[in-house]
């Protein structure tokens, strides 16, 4: 397997806390991208912003994966901030 960068679209699910967003795992996210280099994620994020609006957030991390369709269980099970939570603040 190859080290790549995986990014999922975050979800602002708490209108009472506008800086809060859920970091859904790759299997639950509305949008997922897998790139060879971190810099390749920026054009993807800009395209998401163009389609979905400027008020969005995403979570990205380096993973060992060859295909976004067949992600290893350790990637999908442990997705999210380093604290292990499935939630993350949108402005960090």
Coordinates of C-alpha atoms in Angstrom, one line a residue:
X1 CA 0.0 0.0 0.0
X2 CA 1.0 3.6 -0.6
X3 CA 1.0 6.5 1.8
X4 CA -1.6 9.1 0.5
X5 CA -3.7 11.9 1.8
X6 CA -7.4 11.3 2.5
X7 CA -9.9 14.2 3.0
X8 CA -13.5 14.1 4.0
X9 CA -16.1 16.9 3.9
X10 CA -17.1 18.0 7.4
X11 CA -20.6 18.6 8.5
X12 CA -21.8 21.6 10.4
X13 CA -24.4 19.8 12.4
X14 CA -24.9 22.1 15.4
X15 CA -26.5 25.4 14.4
X16 CA -26.2 26.6 18.0
X17 CA -22.4 26.3 17.7
X18 CA -21.3 27.6 14.3
X19 CA -17.6 26.8 14.8
X20 CA -18.4 23.1 15.4
X21 CA -18.4 20.4 12.7
X22 CA -18.6 16.7 12.7
X23 CA -15.7 14.8 11.0
X24 CA -17.5 11.9 9.4
X25 CA -15.5 8.8 8.4
X26 CA -14.9 8.1 4.8
X27 CA -17.8 5.7 4.6
X28 CA -20.3 8.3 5.9
X29 CA -19.0 11.5 4.4
X30 CA -20.8 13.3 1.5
X31 CA -17.5 13.8 -0.3
X32 CA -14.1 12.0 0.0
X33 CA -10.8 12.6 -1.8
X34 CA -7.6 10.6 -2.0
X35 CA -4.5 12.3 -3.2
X36 CA -0.8 11.4 -3.6
X37 CA 0.3 14.8 -2.1
X38 CA -1.2 17.1 0.4
X39 CA -1.0 20.0 -2.0
X40 CA -3.4 18.2 -4.3
X41 CA -6.1 18.5 -1.7
X42 CA -6.3 22.3 -2.0
X43 CA -7.8 22.4 -5.5
X44 CA -10.3 19.7 -4.4
X45 CA -11.3 21.8 -1.4
X46 CA -11.7 24.8 -3.6
X47 CA -13.9 22.8 -6.0
X48 CA -16.0 21.7 -3.0
X49 CA -16.4 25.3 -1.9
X50 CA -17.4 26.3 -5.4
X51 CA -20.2 23.7 -5.5
X52 CA -21.2 23.7 -1.8
X53 CA -20.5 27.3 -0.7
X54 CA -17.8 28.9 1.3
X55 CA -19.0 27.8 4.7
X56 CA -17.6 24.3 4.7
X57 CA -14.9 22.4 6.6
X58 CA -12.9 19.3 5.9
X59 CA -10.6 16.9 7.7
X60 CA -7.5 15.4 6.1
X61 CA -4.9 13.0 7.2
X62 CA -2.1 10.8 5.8
X63 CA -3.2 7.2 5.3
X64 CA -1.9 4.0 3.8
X65 CA -4.3 3.3 1.0
X66 CA -4.3 2.5 -2.7
X67 CA -8.0 3.2 -3.5
X68 CA -10.7 5.3 -2.0
X69 CA -13.2 2.5 -2.7
X70 CA -11.3 -0.1 -0.7
X71 CA -10.0 1.7 2.4
X72 CA -8.5 -0.5 5.1
X73 CA -10.6 -0.9 8.2
X74 CA -8.0 0.9 10.4
X75 CA -8.5 4.0 8.2
X76 CA -12.3 4.0 8.4
X77 CA -12.5 3.0 12.1
X78 CA -10.0 5.5 13.4
X79 CA -10.9 8.5 11.2
X80 CA -10.9 11.9 12.8
X81 CA -8.8 14.1 15.1
X82 CA -5.8 12.6 16.8
X83 CA -7.8 12.6 20.1
X84 CA -9.8 9.7 18.6
X85 CA -13.1 11.6 18.7
X86 CA -15.4 11.6 15.7
X87 CA -16.0 15.3 16.2
X88 CA -13.7 18.2 15.7
X89 CA -13.9 22.0 16.0
X90 CA -14.3 23.6 12.6
X91 CA -11.8 26.4 13.2
X92 CA -8.7 24.3 14.0

